[in-house]
Short mmCIF file of N, CA, C and O in Angstrom, two decimals:
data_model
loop_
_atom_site.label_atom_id
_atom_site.label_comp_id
_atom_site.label_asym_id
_atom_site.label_seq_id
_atom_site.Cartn_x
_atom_site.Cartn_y
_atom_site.Cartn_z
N UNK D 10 -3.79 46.21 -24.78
CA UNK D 10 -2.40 46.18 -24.36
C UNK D 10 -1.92 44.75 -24.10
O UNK D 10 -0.74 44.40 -24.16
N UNK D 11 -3.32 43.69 -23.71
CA UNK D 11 -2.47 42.79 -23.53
C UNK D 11 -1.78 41.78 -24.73
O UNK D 11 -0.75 41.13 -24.90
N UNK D 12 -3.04 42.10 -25.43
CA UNK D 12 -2.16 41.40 -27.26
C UNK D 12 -0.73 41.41 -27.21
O UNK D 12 0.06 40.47 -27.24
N UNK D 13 -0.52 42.80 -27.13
CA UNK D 13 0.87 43.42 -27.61
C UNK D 13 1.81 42.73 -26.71
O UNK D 13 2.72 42.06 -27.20
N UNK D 14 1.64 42.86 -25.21
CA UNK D 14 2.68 42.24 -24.44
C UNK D 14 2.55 40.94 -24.91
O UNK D 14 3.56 40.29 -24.61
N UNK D 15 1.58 40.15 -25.62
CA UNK D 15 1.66 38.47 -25.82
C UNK D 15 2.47 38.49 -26.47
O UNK D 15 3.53 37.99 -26.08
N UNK D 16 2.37 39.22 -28.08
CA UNK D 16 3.13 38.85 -29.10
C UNK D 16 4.67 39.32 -28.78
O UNK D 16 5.57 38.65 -29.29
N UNK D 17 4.99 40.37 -28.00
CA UNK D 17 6.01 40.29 -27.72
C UNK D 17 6.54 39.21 -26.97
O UNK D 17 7.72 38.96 -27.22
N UNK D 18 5.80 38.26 -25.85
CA UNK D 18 6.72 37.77 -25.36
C UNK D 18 6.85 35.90 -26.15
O UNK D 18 7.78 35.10 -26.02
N UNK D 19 5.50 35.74 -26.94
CA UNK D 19 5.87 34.68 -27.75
C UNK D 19 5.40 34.53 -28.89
O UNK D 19 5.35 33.42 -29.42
N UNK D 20 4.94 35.72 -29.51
CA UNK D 20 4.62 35.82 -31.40
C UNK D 20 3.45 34.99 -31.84
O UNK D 20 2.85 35.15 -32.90
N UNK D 21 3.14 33.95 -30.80
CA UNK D 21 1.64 33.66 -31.12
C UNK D 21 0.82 34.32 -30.49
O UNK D 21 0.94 34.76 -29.35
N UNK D 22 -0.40 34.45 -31.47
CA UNK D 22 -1.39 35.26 -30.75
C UNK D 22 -2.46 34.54 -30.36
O UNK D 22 -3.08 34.09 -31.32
N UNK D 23 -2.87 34.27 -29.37
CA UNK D 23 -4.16 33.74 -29.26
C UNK D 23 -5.34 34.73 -29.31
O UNK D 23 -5.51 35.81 -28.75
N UNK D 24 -6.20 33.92 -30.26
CA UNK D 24 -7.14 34.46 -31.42
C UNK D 24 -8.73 33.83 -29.85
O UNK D 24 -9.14 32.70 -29.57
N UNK D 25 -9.08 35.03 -29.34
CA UNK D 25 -10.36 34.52 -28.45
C UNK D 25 -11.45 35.08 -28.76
O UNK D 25 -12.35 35.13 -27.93
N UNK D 26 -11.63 35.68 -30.16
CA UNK D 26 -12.66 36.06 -30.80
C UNK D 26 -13.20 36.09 -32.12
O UNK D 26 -12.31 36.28 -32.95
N UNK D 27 -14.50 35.97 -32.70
CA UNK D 27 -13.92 36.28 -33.73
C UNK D 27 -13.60 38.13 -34.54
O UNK D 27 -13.17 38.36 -35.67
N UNK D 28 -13.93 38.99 -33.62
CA UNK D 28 -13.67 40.60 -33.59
C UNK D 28 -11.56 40.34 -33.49
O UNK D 28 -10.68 40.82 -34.22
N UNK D 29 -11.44 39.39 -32.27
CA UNK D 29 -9.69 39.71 -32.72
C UNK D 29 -8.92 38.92 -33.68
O UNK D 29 -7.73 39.11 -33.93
N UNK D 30 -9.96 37.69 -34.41
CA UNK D 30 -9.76 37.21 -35.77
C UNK D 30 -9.65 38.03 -37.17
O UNK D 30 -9.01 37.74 -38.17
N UNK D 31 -10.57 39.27 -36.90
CA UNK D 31 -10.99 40.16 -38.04
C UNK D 31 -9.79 41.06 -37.93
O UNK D 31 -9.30 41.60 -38.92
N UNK D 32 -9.25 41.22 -36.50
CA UNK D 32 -8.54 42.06 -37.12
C UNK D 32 -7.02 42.00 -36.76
O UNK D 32 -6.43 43.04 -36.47
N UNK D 33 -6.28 40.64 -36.77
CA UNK D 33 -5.26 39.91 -37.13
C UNK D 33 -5.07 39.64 -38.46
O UNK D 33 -3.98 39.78 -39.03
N UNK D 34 -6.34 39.17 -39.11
CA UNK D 34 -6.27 38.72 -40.22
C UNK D 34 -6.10 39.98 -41.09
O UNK D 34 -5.16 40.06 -41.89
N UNK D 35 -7.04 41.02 -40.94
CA UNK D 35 -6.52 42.28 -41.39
C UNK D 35 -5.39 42.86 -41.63
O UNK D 35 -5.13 43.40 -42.71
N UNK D 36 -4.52 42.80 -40.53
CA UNK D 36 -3.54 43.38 -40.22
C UNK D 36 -2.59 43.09 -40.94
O UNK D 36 -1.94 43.95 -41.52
N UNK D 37 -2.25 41.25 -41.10
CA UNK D 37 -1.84 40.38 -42.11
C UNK D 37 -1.33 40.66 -43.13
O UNK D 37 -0.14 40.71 -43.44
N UNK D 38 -2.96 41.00 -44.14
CA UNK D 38 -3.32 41.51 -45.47
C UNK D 38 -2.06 43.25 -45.16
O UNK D 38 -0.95 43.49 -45.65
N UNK D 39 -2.82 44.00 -44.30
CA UNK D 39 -2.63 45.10 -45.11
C UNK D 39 -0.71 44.98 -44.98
O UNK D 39 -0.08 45.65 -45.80
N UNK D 40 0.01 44.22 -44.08
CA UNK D 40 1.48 43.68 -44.01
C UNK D 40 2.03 42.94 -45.42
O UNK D 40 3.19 43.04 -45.83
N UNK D 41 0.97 42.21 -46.05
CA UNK D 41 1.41 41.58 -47.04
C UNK D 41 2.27 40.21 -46.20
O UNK D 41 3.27 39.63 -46.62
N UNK D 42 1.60 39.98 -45.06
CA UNK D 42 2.15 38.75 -44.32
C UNK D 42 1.56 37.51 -44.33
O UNK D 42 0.42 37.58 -43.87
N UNK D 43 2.01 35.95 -44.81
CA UNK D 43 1.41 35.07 -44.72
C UNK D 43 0.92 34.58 -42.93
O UNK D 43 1.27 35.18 -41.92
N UNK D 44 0.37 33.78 -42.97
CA UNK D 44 -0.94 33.21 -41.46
C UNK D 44 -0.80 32.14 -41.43
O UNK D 44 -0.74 31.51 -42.49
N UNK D 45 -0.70 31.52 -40.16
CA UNK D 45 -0.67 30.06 -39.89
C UNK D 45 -1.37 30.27 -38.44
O UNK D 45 -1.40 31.18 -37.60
N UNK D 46 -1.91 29.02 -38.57
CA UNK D 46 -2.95 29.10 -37.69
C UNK D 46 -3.20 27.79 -37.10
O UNK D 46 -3.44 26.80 -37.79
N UNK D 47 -3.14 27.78 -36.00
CA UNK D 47 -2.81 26.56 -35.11
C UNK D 47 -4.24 26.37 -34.74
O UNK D 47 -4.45 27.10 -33.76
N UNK D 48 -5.48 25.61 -35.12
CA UNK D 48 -6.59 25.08 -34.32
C UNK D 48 -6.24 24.11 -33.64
O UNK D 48 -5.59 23.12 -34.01
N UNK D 49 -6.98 24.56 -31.81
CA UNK D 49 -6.21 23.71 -30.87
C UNK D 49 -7.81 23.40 -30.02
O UNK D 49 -8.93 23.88 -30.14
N UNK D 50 -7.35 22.64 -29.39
CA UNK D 50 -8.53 22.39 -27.85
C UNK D 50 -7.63 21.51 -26.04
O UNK D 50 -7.10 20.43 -25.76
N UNK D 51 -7.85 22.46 -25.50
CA UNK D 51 -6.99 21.69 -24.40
C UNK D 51 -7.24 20.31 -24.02
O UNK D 51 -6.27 19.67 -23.62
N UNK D 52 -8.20 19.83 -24.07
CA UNK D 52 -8.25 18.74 -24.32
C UNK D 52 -7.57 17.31 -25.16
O UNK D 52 -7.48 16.15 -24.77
N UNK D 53 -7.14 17.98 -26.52
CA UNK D 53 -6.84 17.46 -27.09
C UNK D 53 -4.88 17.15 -27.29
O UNK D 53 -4.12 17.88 -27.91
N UNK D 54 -4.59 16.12 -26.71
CA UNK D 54 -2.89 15.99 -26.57
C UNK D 54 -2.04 16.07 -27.82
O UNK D 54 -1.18 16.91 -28.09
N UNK D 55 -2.26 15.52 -28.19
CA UNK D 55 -1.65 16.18 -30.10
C UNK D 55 -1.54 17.69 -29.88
O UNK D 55 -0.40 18.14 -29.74
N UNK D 56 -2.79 18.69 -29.81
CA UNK D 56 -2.66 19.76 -29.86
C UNK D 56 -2.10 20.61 -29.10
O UNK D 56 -1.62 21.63 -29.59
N UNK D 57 -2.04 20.34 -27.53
CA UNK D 57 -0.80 20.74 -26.56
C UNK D 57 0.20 20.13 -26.91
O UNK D 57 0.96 21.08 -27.08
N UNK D 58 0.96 18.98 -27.22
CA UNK D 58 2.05 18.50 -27.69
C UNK D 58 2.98 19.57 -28.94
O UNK D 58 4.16 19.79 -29.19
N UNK D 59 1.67 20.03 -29.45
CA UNK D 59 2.51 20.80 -30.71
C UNK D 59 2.52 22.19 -30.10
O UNK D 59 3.39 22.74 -30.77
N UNK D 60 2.16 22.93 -29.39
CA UNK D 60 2.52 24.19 -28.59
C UNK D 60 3.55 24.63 -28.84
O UNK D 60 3.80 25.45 -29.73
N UNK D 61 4.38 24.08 -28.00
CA UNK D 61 6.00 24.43 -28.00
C UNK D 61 7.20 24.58 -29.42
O UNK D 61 8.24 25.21 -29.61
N UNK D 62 6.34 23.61 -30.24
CA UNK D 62 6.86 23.67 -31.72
C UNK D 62 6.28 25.15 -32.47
O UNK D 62 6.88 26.00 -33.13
N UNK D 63 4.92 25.05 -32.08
CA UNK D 63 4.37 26.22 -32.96
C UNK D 63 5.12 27.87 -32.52
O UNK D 63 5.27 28.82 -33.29
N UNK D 64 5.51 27.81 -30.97
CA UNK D 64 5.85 28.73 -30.59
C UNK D 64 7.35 28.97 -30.94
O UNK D 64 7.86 30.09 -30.88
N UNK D 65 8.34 27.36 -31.48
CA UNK D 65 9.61 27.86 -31.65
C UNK D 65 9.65 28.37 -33.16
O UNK D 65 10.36 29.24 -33.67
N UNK D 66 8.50 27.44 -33.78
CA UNK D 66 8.45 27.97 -35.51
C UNK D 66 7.98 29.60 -35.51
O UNK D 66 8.13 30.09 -36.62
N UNK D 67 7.60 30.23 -34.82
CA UNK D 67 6.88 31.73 -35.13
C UNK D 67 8.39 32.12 -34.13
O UNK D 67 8.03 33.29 -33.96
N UNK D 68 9.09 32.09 -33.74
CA UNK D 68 10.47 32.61 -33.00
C UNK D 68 11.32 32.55 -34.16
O UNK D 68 12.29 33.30 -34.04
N UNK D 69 11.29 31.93 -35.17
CA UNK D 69 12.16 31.80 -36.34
C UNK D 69 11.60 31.79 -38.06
O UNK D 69 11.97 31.32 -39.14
N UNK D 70 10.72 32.45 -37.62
CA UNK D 70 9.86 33.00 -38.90
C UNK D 70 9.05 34.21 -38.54
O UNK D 70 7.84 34.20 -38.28
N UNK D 71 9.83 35.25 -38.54
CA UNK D 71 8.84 36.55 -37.77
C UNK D 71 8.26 37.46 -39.04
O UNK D 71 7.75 38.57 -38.97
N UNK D 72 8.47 36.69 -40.14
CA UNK D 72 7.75 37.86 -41.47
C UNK D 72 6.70 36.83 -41.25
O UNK D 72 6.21 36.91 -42.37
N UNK D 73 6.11 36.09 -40.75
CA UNK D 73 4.47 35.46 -40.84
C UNK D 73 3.88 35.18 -38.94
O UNK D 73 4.29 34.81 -37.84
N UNK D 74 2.55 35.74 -39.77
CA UNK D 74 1.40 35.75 -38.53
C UNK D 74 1.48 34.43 -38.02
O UNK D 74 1.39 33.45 -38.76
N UNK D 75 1.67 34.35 -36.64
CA UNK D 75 1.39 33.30 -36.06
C UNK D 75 0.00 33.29 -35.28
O UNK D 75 -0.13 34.13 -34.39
N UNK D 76 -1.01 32.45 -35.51
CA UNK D 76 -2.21 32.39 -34.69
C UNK D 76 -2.63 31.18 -34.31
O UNK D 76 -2.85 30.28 -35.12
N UNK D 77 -2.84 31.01 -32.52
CA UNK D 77 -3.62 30.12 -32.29
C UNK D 77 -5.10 30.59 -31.55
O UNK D 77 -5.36 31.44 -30.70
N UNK D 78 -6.07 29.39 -32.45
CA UNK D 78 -7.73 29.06 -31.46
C UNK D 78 -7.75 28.28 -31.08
O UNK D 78 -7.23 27.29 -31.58
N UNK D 79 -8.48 28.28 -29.82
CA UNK D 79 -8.96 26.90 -29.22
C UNK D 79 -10.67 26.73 -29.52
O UNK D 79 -11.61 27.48 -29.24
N UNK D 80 -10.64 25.77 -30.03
CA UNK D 80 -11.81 25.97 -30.88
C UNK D 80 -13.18 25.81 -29.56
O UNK D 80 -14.19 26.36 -29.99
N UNK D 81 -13.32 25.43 -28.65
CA UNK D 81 -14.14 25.27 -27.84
C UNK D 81 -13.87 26.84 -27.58
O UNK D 81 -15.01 26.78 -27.13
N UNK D 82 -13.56 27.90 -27.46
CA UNK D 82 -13.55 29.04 -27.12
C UNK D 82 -13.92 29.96 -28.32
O UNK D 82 -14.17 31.16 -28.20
N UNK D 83 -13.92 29.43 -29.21
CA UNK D 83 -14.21 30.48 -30.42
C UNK D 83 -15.06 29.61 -31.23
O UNK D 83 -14.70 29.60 -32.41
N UNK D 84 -16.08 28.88 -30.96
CA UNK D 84 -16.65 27.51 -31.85
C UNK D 84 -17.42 28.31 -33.10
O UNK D 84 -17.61 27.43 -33.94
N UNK D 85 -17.88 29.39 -33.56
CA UNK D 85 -18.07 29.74 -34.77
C UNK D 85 -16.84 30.41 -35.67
O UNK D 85 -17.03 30.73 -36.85
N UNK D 86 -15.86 30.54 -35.18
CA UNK D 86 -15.04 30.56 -36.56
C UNK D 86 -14.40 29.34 -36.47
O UNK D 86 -13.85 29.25 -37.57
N UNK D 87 -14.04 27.97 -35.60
CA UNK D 87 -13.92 26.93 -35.93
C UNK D 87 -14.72 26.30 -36.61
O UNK D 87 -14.11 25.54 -37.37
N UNK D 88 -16.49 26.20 -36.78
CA UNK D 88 -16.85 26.10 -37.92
C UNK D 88 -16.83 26.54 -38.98
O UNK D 88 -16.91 25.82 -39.98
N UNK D 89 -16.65 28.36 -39.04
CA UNK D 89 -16.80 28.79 -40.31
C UNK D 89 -15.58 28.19 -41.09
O UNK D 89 -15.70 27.94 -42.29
N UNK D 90 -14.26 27.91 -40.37
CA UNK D 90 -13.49 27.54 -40.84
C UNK D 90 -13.23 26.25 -41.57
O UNK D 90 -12.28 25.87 -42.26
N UNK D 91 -14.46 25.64 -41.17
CA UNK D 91 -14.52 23.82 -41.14
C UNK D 91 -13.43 23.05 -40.63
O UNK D 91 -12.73 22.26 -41.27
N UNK D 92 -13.33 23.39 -39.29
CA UNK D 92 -12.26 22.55 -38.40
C UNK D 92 -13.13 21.21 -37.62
O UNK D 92 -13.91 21.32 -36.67
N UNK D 93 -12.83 20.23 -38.17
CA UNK D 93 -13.52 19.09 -37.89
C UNK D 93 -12.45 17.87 -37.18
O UNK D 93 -12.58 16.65 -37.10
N UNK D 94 -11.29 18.86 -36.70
CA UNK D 94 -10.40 17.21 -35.73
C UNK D 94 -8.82 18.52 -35.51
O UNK D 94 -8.48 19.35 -36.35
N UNK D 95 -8.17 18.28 -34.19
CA UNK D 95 -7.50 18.84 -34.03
C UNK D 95 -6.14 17.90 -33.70
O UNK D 95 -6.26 16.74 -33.30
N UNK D 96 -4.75 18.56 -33.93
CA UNK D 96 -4.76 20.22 -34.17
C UNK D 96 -5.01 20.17 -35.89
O UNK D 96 -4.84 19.14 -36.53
N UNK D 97 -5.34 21.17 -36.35
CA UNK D 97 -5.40 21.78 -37.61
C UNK D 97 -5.00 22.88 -37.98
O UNK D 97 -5.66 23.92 -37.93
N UNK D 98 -3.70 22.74 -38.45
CA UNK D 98 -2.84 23.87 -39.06
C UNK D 98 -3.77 24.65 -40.53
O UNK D 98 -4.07 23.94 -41.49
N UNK D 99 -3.99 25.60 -40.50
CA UNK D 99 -4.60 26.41 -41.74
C UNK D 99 -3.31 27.66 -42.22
O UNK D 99 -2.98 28.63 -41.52
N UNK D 100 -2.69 27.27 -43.70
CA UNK D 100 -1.59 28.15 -44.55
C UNK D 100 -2.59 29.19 -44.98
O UNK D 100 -3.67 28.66 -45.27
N UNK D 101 -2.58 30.58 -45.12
CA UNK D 101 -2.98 31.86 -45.63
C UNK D 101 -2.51 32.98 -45.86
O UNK D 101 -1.93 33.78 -45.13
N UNK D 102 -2.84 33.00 -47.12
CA UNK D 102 -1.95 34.22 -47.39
C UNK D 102 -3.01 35.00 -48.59
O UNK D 102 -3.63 34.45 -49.50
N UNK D 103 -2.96 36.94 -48.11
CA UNK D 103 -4.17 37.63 -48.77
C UNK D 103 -5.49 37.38 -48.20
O UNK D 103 -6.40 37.93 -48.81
N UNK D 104 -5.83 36.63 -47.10
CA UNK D 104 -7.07 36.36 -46.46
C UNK D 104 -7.83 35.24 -46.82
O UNK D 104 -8.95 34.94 -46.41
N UNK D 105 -6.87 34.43 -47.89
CA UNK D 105 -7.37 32.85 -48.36
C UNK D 105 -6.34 31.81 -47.71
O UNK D 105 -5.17 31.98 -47.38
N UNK D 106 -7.23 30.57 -47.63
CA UNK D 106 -6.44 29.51 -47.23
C UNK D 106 -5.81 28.88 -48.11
O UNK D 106 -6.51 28.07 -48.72
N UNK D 107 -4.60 28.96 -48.45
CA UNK D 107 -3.87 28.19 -49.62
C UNK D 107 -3.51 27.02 -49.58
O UNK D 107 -3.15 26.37 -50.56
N UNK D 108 -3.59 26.35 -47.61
CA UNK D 108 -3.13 25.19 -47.51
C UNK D 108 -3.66 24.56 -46.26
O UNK D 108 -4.14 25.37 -45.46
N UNK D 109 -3.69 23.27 -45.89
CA UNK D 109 -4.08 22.75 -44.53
C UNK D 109 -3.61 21.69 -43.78
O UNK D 109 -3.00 20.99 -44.59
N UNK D 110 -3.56 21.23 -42.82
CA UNK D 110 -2.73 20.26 -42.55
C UNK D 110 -3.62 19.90 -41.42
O UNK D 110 -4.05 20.79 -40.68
N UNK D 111 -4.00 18.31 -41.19
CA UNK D 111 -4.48 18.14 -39.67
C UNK D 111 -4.00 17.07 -39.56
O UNK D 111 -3.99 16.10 -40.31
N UNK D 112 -3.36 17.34 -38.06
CA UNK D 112 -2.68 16.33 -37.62
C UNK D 112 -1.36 16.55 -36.92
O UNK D 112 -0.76 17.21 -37.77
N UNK D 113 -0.43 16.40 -35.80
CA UNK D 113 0.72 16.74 -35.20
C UNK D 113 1.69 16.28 -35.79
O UNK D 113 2.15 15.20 -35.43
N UNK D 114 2.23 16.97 -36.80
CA UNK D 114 3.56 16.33 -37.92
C UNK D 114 4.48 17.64 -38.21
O UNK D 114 4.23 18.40 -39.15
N UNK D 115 5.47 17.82 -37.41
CA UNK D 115 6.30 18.67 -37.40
C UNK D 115 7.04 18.51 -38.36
O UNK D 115 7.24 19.67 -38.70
N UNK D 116 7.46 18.03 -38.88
CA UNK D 116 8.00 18.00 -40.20
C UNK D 116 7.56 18.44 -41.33
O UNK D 116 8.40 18.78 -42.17
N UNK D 117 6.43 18.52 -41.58
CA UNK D 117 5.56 18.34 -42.47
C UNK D 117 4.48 19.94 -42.37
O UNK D 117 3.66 20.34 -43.20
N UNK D 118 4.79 20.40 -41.36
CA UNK D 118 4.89 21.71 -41.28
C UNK D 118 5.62 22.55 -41.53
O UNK D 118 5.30 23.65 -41.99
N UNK D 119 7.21 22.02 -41.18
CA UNK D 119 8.29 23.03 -41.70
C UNK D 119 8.23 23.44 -43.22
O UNK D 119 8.24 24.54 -43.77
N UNK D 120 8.16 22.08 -43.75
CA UNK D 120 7.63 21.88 -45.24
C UNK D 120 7.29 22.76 -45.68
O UNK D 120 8.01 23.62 -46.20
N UNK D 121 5.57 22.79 -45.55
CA UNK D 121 4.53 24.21 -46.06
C UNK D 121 4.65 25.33 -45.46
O UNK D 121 3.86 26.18 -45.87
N UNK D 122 5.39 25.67 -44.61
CA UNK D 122 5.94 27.02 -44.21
C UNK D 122 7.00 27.64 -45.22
O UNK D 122 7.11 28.83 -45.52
N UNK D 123 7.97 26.23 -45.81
CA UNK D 123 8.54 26.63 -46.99
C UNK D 123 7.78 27.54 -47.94
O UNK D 123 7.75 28.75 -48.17
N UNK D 124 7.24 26.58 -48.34
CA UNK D 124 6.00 26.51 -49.25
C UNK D 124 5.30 27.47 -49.34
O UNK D 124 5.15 27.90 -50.48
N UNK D 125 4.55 28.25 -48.13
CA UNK D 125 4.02 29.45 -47.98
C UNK D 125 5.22 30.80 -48.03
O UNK D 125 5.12 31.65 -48.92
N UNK D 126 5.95 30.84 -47.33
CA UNK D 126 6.84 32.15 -47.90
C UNK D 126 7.95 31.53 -49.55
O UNK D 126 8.78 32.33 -49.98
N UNK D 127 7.88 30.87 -49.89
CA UNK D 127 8.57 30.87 -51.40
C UNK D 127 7.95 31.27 -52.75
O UNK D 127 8.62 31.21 -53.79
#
């Protein structure tokens, strides 16, 4: 229940497993919805800096999954993923990564969000 009240109250989901990775990403697929995926670590200021962006971009793009990890909380699908420096935006769509981005560049996100729903 508490997923549900998250995504209702800000459309990102924070991803604290990889069991609620499997089945976001699922969910995705069987929606026919593209995934963006915010790898984060509190630690890291870039990656809290972009928070508030990631949360206004999924407020104004509600046909795509919004997901954030903090990779110190989920550290095997941040490797499986090969997340090696944060933040690291990952584009997906069908359960593949079509695109990636690391680094806090809001612009340059709006971009491949194009990019991913066109």
């Amino acid at each position: 229940m508490a997923q549900h009240q998250q995504i209702l109250k800000s459309r990102v989901v924070k991803i604290d497993s990889e069991e609620t990775w499997d089945f976001f990403a699922s969910q995705a697929n069987k929606q026919g919805c593209p995934v963006i995926v915010h790898f984060t670590a509190s630690w890291c200021m870039p990656s809290v800096a972009m928070k508030p962006f990631f949360e206004r971009l999924a407020l104004s793009h509600r046909d795509i999954f919004f997901l954030r990890v903090d990779v110190d909380e989920v550290k095997e699908l941040a490797s499986k993923m090969e997340i090696k420096a944060m933040p690291t935006f990952l584009f997906m769509k069908e359960g593949a990564v079509v695109d990636k981005l690391v680094g806090a560049n809001p612009e340059e996100i709006k971009k491949r969000v194009v990019g991913l729903i066109s």
